[in-house]
CSV table of C-alpha atoms and ligand atoms in Angstrom, one decimal:
chain,number,residue,atom,x,y,z
A,1,UNK,CA,7.1,-27.3,11.7
A,2,UNK,CA,4.2,-28.4,13.9
A,3,UNK,CA,0.8,-27.0,13.0
A,4,UNK,CA,-0.8,-25.2,15.8
A,5,UNK,CA,-4.6,-24.9,16.4
A,6,UNK,CA,-5.7,-21.6,14.8
A,7,UNK,CA,-9.1,-20.0,14.1
A,8,UNK,CA,-9.0,-17.7,11.1
A,9,UNK,CA,-10.7,-14.5,11.7
A,10,UNK,CA,-8.1,-11.9,10.9
A,11,UNK,CA,-8.3,-10.1,7.6
A,12,UNK,CA,-5.2,-11.6,5.9
A,13,UNK,CA,-3.0,-11.0,4.2
A,14,UNK,CA,-2.7,-7.4,5.3
A,15,UNK,CA,-1.8,-5.1,2.4
A,16,UNK,CA,1.7,-3.8,1.7
A,17,UNK,CA,1.7,-0.3,0.2
A,18,UNK,CA,4.6,1.8,-1.0
A,19,UNK,CA,4.9,5.3,0.4
A,20,UNK,CA,6.4,7.3,-2.4
A,21,UNK,CA,5.6,10.8,-1.1
A,22,UNK,CA,7.0,10.1,2.3
A,23,UNK,CA,10.1,8.3,0.8
A,24,UNK,CA,10.8,11.4,-1.3
A,25,UNK,CA,10.3,13.7,1.7
A,26,UNK,CA,12.8,11.6,3.7
A,27,UNK,CA,15.2,11.4,0.8
A,28,UNK,CA,17.0,8.5,-0.7
A,29,UNK,CA,15.1,5.5,0.8
A,30,UNK,CA,12.2,3.3,-0.4
A,31,UNK,CA,9.7,3.1,2.4
A,32,UNK,CA,6.7,0.8,2.4
A,33,UNK,CA,4.2,-0.2,5.0
A,34,UNK,CA,2.5,-3.4,6.0
A,35,UNK,CA,-0.9,-2.7,7.4
A,36,UNK,CA,-1.5,-4.7,10.5
A,37,UNK,CA,-3.7,-1.9,11.6
A,38,UNK,CA,-6.1,-3.5,9.2
A,39,UNK,CA,-6.2,-7.0,10.6
A,40,UNK,CA,-9.9,-6.5,11.5
A,41,UNK,CA,-11.7,-7.2,14.8
A,42,UNK,CA,-12.8,-3.9,16.4
A,43,UNK,CA,-10.3,-1.7,14.7
A,44,UNK,CA,-7.6,-4.3,14.4
A,45,UNK,CA,-3.9,-4.3,15.3
A,46,UNK,CA,-1.1,-6.8,15.9
A,47,UNK,CA,-3.0,-8.6,18.7
A,48,UNK,CA,-5.6,-9.9,16.3
A,49,UNK,CA,-3.1,-12.2,14.7
A,50,UNK,CA,-1.9,-13.5,18.1
A,51,UNK,CA,-5.5,-14.1,19.2
A,52,UNK,CA,-6.2,-16.4,16.3
A,53,UNK,CA,-3.9,-18.9,18.1
A,54,UNK,CA,-4.7,-17.9,21.6
A,55,UNK,CA,-8.5,-18.3,21.2
A,56,UNK,CA,-8.0,-21.6,19.5
A,57,UNK,CA,-5.9,-22.8,22.4
A,58,UNK,CA,-8.5,-21.5,24.9
A,59,UNK,CA,-11.2,-23.5,23.1
A,60,UNK,CA,-9.0,-26.6,23.0
A,61,UNK,CA,-8.6,-26.3,26.8
A,62,UNK,CA,-12.3,-26.1,27.4
A,63,UNK,CA,-12.0,-22.5,28.7
A,64,UNK,CA,-15.1,-20.3,29.2
A,65,UNK,CA,-13.6,-17.1,30.5
A,66,UNK,CA,-10.7,-15.1,29.0
A,67,UNK,CA,-8.7,-13.0,31.5
A,68,UNK,CA,-6.0,-10.6,30.4
A,69,UNK,CA,-4.3,-7.4,31.5
A,70,UNK,CA,-2.9,-4.1,30.2
A,71,UNK,CA,-2.9,-0.3,30.5
A,72,UNK,CA,-6.0,1.8,30.5
A,73,UNK,CA,-5.6,2.4,26.7
A,74,UNK,CA,-4.5,-1.2,26.0
A,75,UNK,CA,-5.0,-2.2,22.4
A,76,UNK,CA,-4.4,-5.8,23.4
A,77,UNK,CA,-7.2,-5.7,25.9
A,78,UNK,CA,-9.6,-4.2,23.4
A,79,UNK,CA,-8.8,-6.8,20.8
A,80,UNK,CA,-9.0,-9.6,23.3
A,81,UNK,CA,-12.4,-8.4,24.5
A,82,UNK,CA,-13.7,-8.4,20.9
A,83,UNK,CA,-12.3,-11.9,20.2
A,84,UNK,CA,-13.9,-13.2,23.4
A,85,UNK,CA,-17.3,-11.8,22.5
A,86,UNK,CA,-17.1,-13.2,19.0
A,87,UNK,CA,-16.2,-16.7,20.1
A,88,UNK,CA,-18.6,-16.9,23.0
A,89,UNK,CA,-16.2,-16.4,26.0
A,90,UNK,CA,-16.8,-14.3,29.0
A,91,UNK,CA,-14.0,-11.8,29.5
A,92,UNK,CA,-12.4,-10.0,32.4
A,93,UNK,CA,-9.8,-7.2,31.8
A,94,UNK,CA,-7.5,-6.3,34.6
A,95,UNK,CA,-6.5,-2.7,33.8
A,96,UNK,CA,-3.7,-0.9,35.5
A,97,UNK,CA,-4.9,2.6,36.3
A,98,UNK,CA,-8.0,4.4,37.5
A,99,UNK,CA,-11.6,3.9,36.6
A,100,UNK,CA,-12.7,6.7,34.3
A,101,UNK,CA,-15.9,8.7,34.4
A,102,UNK,CA,-15.9,9.3,30.7
A,103,UNK,CA,-14.2,6.3,29.0
A,104,UNK,CA,-12.7,7.1,25.7
A,105,UNK,CA,-10.4,5.6,23.0
A,106,UNK,CA,-9.8,1.9,23.6
A,107,UNK,CA,-11.5,2.0,27.0
A,108,UNK,CA,-14.7,3.2,25.5
A,109,UNK,CA,-14.6,0.2,23.1
A,110,UNK,CA,-14.0,-2.2,26.1
A,111,UNK,CA,-17.2,-0.8,27.5
A,112,UNK,CA,-19.1,-1.1,24.3
A,113,UNK,CA,-18.0,-4.7,24.0
A,114,UNK,CA,-19.6,-5.3,27.4
A,115,UNK,CA,-16.8,-7.1,29.1
A,116,UNK,CA,-15.9,-7.0,32.9
A,117,UNK,CA,-13.2,-4.6,34.0
A,118,UNK,CA,-11.2,-4.9,37.2
A,119,UNK,CA,-9.1,-1.8,38.1
A,120,UNK,CA,-5.8,-2.0,40.0
A,121,UNK,CA,-2.8,0.2,40.6
A,122,UNK,CA,0.1,-0.6,38.3
A,123,UNK,CA,2.3,-2.0,41.1
A,124,UNK,CA,-0.4,-4.5,42.0
A,125,UNK,CA,-1.1,-5.8,38.6
A,126,UNK,CA,0.3,-9.3,38.9
A,127,UNK,CA,-1.2,-10.1,42.2
A,128,UNK,CA,-4.6,-8.7,41.1
A,129,UNK,CA,-4.5,-10.8,38.0
A,130,UNK,CA,-3.8,-13.9,40.1
A,131,UNK,CA,-6.6,-13.0,42.5
A,132,UNK,CA,-9.1,-12.5,39.6
A,133,UNK,CA,-8.0,-15.8,38.1
A,134,UNK,CA,-8.3,-17.7,41.3
A,135,UNK,CA,-11.7,-16.3,42.0
A,136,UNK,CA,-13.0,-17.1,38.5
A,137,UNK,CA,-11.6,-20.6,38.9
A,138,UNK,CA,-13.3,-21.2,42.3
A,139,UNK,CA,-16.6,-19.9,40.8
A,140,UNK,CA,-16.4,-22.6,38.0
A,141,UNK,CA,-15.9,-20.1,35.2
A,142,UNK,CA,-13.1,-22.0,33.6
A,143,UNK,CA,-10.7,-19.1,33.2
A,144,UNK,CA,-7.9,-19.0,30.6
A,145,UNK,CA,-5.1,-16.5,31.2
A,146,UNK,CA,-3.8,-14.6,28.2
A,147,UNK,CA,-0.5,-13.0,29.2
A,148,UNK,CA,0.4,-9.3,28.8
A,149,UNK,CA,0.5,-8.4,25.1
A,150,UNK,CA,-0.5,-12.0,24.2
A,151,UNK,CA,3.2,-12.7,24.2
A,152,UNK,CA,3.8,-16.4,25.0
A,153,UNK,CA,4.9,-19.2,22.6
A,154,UNK,CA,1.4,-19.5,21.3
A,155,UNK,CA,0.9,-15.8,20.5
A,156,UNK,CA,4.4,-15.5,19.1
A,157,UNK,CA,3.6,-18.2,16.5
A,158,UNK,CA,1.2,-15.8,14.9
A,159,UNK,CA,4.1,-13.5,13.9
A,160,UNK,CA,6.1,-16.5,12.5
A,161,UNK,CA,3.2,-16.9,10.2
A,162,UNK,CA,3.0,-13.2,9.6
A,163,UNK,CA,6.7,-13.3,8.4
A,164,UNK,CA,5.8,-16.2,6.0
A,165,UNK,CA,2.9,-14.1,4.8
A,166,UNK,CA,5.1,-11.0,4.1
A,167,UNK,CA,7.7,-13.0,2.3
A,168,UNK,CA,4.9,-14.4,0.0
A,169,UNK,CA,3.9,-10.9,-0.9
A,170,UNK,CA,6.8,-10.3,-3.3
A,171,UNK,CA,10.4,-9.0,-3.1
A,172,UNK,CA,10.8,-8.1,0.6
A,173,UNK,CA,12.5,-5.0,2.0
A,174,UNK,CA,16.1,-4.9,3.3
A,175,UNK,CA,15.0,-3.9,6.8
A,176,UNK,CA,11.8,-4.3,8.8
A,177,UNK,CA,11.0,-1.6,11.4
A,178,UNK,CA,8.2,-1.7,14.0
A,179,UNK,CA,7.2,-0.9,17.6
A,180,UNK,CA,8.3,-3.5,20.1
A,181,UNK,CA,7.1,-3.8,23.7
A,182,UNK,CA,6.2,-7.1,25.2
A,183,UNK,CA,8.4,-8.6,22.5
A,184,UNK,CA,6.0,-11.1,21.0
A,185,UNK,CA,5.8,-9.5,17.6
A,186,UNK,CA,9.5,-9.2,17.3
A,187,UNK,CA,10.1,-12.7,18.6
A,188,UNK,CA,7.8,-14.1,15.9
A,189,UNK,CA,9.3,-12.0,13.1
A,190,UNK,CA,12.9,-13.0,14.2
A,191,UNK,CA,12.0,-16.7,14.3
A,192,UNK,CA,10.1,-16.4,11.0
A,193,UNK,CA,13.2,-14.7,9.5
A,194,UNK,CA,15.3,-17.7,10.6
A,195,UNK,CA,12.9,-20.4,9.5
A,196,UNK,CA,12.1,-18.8,6.1
A,197,UNK,CA,15.6,-17.4,5.3
A,198,UNK,CA,14.8,-13.7,5.4
A,199,UNK,CA,18.2,-12.1,4.9
A,200,UNK,CA,17.3,-8.6,6.0
A,201,UNK,CA,17.3,-6.9,9.4
A,202,UNK,CA,14.4,-7.0,11.9
A,203,UNK,CA,14.7,-3.9,14.0
A,204,UNK,CA,12.4,-3.3,17.0
A,205,UNK,CA,12.0,0.2,18.2
A,206,UNK,CA,11.5,-0.2,21.9
A,207,UNK,CA,8.4,1.6,23.2
A,208,UNK,CA,9.2,1.3,26.9
A,209,UNK,CA,12.0,-1.2,27.7
A,210,UNK,CA,15.7,-0.7,27.8
A,211,UNK,CA,17.6,-2.5,25.0
A,212,UNK,CA,19.1,-5.2,27.2
A,213,UNK,CA,15.8,-6.2,28.7
A,214,UNK,CA,14.0,-6.4,25.4
A,215,UNK,CA,16.8,-8.2,23.6
A,216,UNK,CA,16.8,-10.9,26.3
A,217,UNK,CA,13.0,-11.2,26.3
A,218,UNK,CA,12.7,-11.4,22.6
A,219,UNK,CA,15.5,-14.1,22.3
A,220,UNK,CA,13.8,-16.2,25.1
A,221,UNK,CA,10.4,-15.9,23.5
A,222,UNK,CA,11.7,-16.8,20.0
A,223,UNK,CA,13.5,-19.9,21.4
A,224,UNK,CA,10.4,-21.0,23.4
A,225,UNK,CA,8.2,-20.6,20.3
A,226,UNK,CA,10.6,-22.5,18.2
A,227,UNK,CA,10.4,-25.4,20.7
A,228,UNK,CA,6.6,-25.2,20.7
A,229,UNK,CA,6.7,-25.6,16.9
A,230,UNK,CA,9.1,-28.6,17.2
A,231,UNK,CA,11.9,-26.6,15.6
A,232,UNK,CA,15.3,-26.6,17.3
A,233,UNK,CA,16.7,-23.0,17.1
A,234,UNK,CA,18.5,-21.0,19.7
A,235,UNK,CA,18.7,-17.3,19.9
A,236,UNK,CA,21.1,-15.1,21.7
A,237,UNK,CA,20.2,-11.6,23.0
A,238,UNK,CA,23.1,-10.2,21.0
A,239,UNK,CA,21.5,-11.0,17.6
A,240,UNK,CA,18.2,-9.3,18.4
A,241,UNK,CA,18.2,-5.7,17.0
A,242,UNK,CA,16.6,-3.2,19.4
A,243,UNK,CA,16.8,0.6,19.4
A,244,UNK,CA,15.8,2.1,22.7
A,245,UNK,CA,16.7,5.7,22.1
A,246,UNK,CA,13.0,6.8,22.2
A,247,UNK,CA,11.8,5.7,25.6
A,248,UNK,CA,13.0,8.3,28.0
A,249,UNK,CA,9.6,10.2,28.3
A,250,UNK,CA,8.0,6.9,29.4
A,251,UNK,CA,5.3,4.7,28.2
A,252,UNK,CA,2.3,6.5,26.8
A,253,UNK,CA,3.9,9.9,27.0
A,254,UNK,CA,4.5,11.1,23.5
A,255,UNK,CA,6.5,14.3,22.7
A,256,UNK,CA,7.8,16.3,19.8
A,257,UNK,CA,9.4,13.3,18.0
A,258,UNK,CA,6.2,11.3,17.9
A,259,UNK,CA,4.3,14.4,16.9
A,260,UNK,CA,6.5,15.0,13.9
A,261,UNK,CA,6.2,11.4,12.8
A,262,UNK,CA,2.5,11.4,13.1
A,263,UNK,CA,2.2,14.6,11.2
A,264,UNK,CA,4.5,13.4,8.4
A,265,UNK,CA,2.7,10.1,7.8
A,266,UNK,CA,-0.7,11.8,7.9
A,267,UNK,CA,0.3,14.7,5.7
A,268,UNK,CA,2.4,12.9,3.1
A,269,UNK,CA,0.5,9.7,2.9
A,270,UNK,CA,-2.9,10.1,4.5
A,271,UNK,CA,-1.9,7.4,6.9
A,272,UNK,CA,-2.7,7.4,10.6
A,273,UNK,CA,-0.2,6.4,13.4
A,274,UNK,CA,-1.0,6.2,17.1
A,275,UNK,CA,0.5,8.3,19.9
A,276,UNK,CA,1.8,5.4,22.0
A,277,UNK,CA,3.4,2.7,19.7
A,278,UNK,CA,3.5,3.4,16.0
A,279,UNK,CA,4.1,7.1,16.5
A,280,UNK,CA,7.2,6.3,18.6
A,281,UNK,CA,8.4,3.6,16.2
A,282,UNK,CA,8.1,6.0,13.2
A,283,UNK,CA,9.9,8.7,15.2
A,284,UNK,CA,12.7,6.1,15.7
A,285,UNK,CA,12.7,5.2,12.0
A,286,UNK,CA,13.0,8.9,10.9
A,287,UNK,CA,15.7,9.6,13.6
A,288,UNK,CA,17.7,6.6,12.6
A,289,UNK,CA,17.5,7.6,9.0
A,290,UNK,CA,18.8,11.1,9.8
A,291,UNK,CA,21.6,9.5,11.8
A,292,UNK,CA,22.8,7.3,8.9
A,293,UNK,CA,21.5,4.0,10.2
A,294,UNK,CA,20.2,3.1,6.8
A,295,UNK,CA,22.2,3.1,3.6
A,296,UNK,CA,21.3,5.1,0.5
A,297,UNK,CA,18.6,3.4,-1.5
A,298,UNK,CA,17.8,0.9,1.3
A,299,UNK,CA,14.3,-0.6,1.1
A,300,UNK,CA,12.6,-0.2,4.5
A,301,UNK,CA,9.3,-1.8,5.6
A,302,UNK,CA,7.4,0.0,8.4
A,303,UNK,CA,5.2,-2.7,9.9
A,304,UNK,CA,2.2,-0.9,11.2
A,305,UNK,CA,1.0,-2.6,14.4
A,306,UNK,CA,-2.2,-0.7,15.0
A,307,UNK,CA,-3.3,1.3,18.0
A,308,UNK,CA,-5.2,4.1,16.3
A,309,UNK,CA,-8.1,4.1,18.7
A,310,UNK,CA,-5.8,5.9,21.2
A,311,UNK,CA,-6.0,8.9,18.9
A,312,UNK,CA,-9.4,9.5,20.4
A,313,UNK,CA,-8.5,9.4,24.1
A,314,UNK,CA,-8.8,12.8,25.8
A,315,UNK,CA,-5.4,12.0,27.4
A,316,UNK,CA,-3.8,12.8,24.0
A,317,UNK,CA,-6.0,15.7,22.9
A,318,UNK,CA,-3.5,18.3,24.0
A,319,UNK,CA,-0.6,16.5,22.5
A,320,UNK,CA,-2.4,16.3,19.2
A,321,UNK,CA,-3.9,19.8,19.3
A,322,UNK,CA,-2.8,22.1,16.5
B,401,LIG,C1,1.0,-4.4,21.6
B,401,LIG,C2,1.4,-3.4,20.6
B,401,LIG,C3,2.7,-3.3,20.1
B,401,LIG,C4,3.8,-4.1,20.6
B,401,LIG,O1,3.8,-5.5,20.3
B,401,LIG,P1,4.5,-6.5,21.2
B,401,LIG,O2,4.2,-7.8,20.6
B,401,LIG,O3,3.8,-6.4,22.6
B,401,LIG,O4,5.9,-6.2,21.3
B,401,LIG,C5,3.0,-2.4,19.1
B,401,LIG,N1,2.0,-1.6,18.5
B,401,LIG,C6,0.7,-1.7,19.0
B,401,LIG,C7,-0.2,-0.7,18.4
B,401,LIG,C8,0.4,-2.5,20.1
B,401,LIG,O5,-0.9,-2.5,20.5
């Protein structure tokens, strides 16, 4: 396996904790958590791992300005902004949505980090991103484009390494469950499972994409990353495990299922989930459990991907109100 350039700034390995109270409450399973909400860098999350590789690649390419895109409450944009500042890059975030008078949650952090923000409507995201890139290029700012979610073959390699890390932390669970969206996290875990012979299931709970779309995306990303690492492995969409039964309210619109999951994790284990990603993934886990998806005594790892700053966005105040 080829060694890729990487700058080590994430707090690794992230801890694995057992969740005995929640396991008892849910009945008959052994649930544990891997805390990628504690990867460091301005409240952490799964993008911190990807950025170790992406920042190294940007440096190797002589870039000076990082450009990326996401939603108003994007965790990816917040972590990219922090990494950019820390390694001396300028940073432009193209956010899909409307400028806010009182920035909160992740957006507040983007402002504190002092990076440039360009607003656009969701349907004009790609063309705005291209225009911002072209302008930065013409102005001699040496821009480097980090794709949505940091999910290209470079970012995905971080979760290949994360799987290696998890397998080195002792007897692994039978099944790994986590929130999946741009697919990079899942692609890395799936490729890592293949390369390091993890025999269990890697189950992505879709946050926003239909199963067929996400399966195809993850398989393609895993295959591209394998090639980038000089490993020849092919992946078919059929072998990618995705559950998309929790997306109907749309991205960033949590409901009763997420609320029950957030409350359960908080009240049984003192552990915080976010309203957009991990709350939805935990809802999926609990619902699948109730529907017999897991066998009795199955050891399940919930891979926490971060996102907790969104708890402090006014948008979710009513949803979280008691
Ligand atoms: C980005 C993100 C995800 C999804 O990861 P992908 O690699 O984009 O699939 C999950 N959880 C949180 C908190 C995120 O910010």
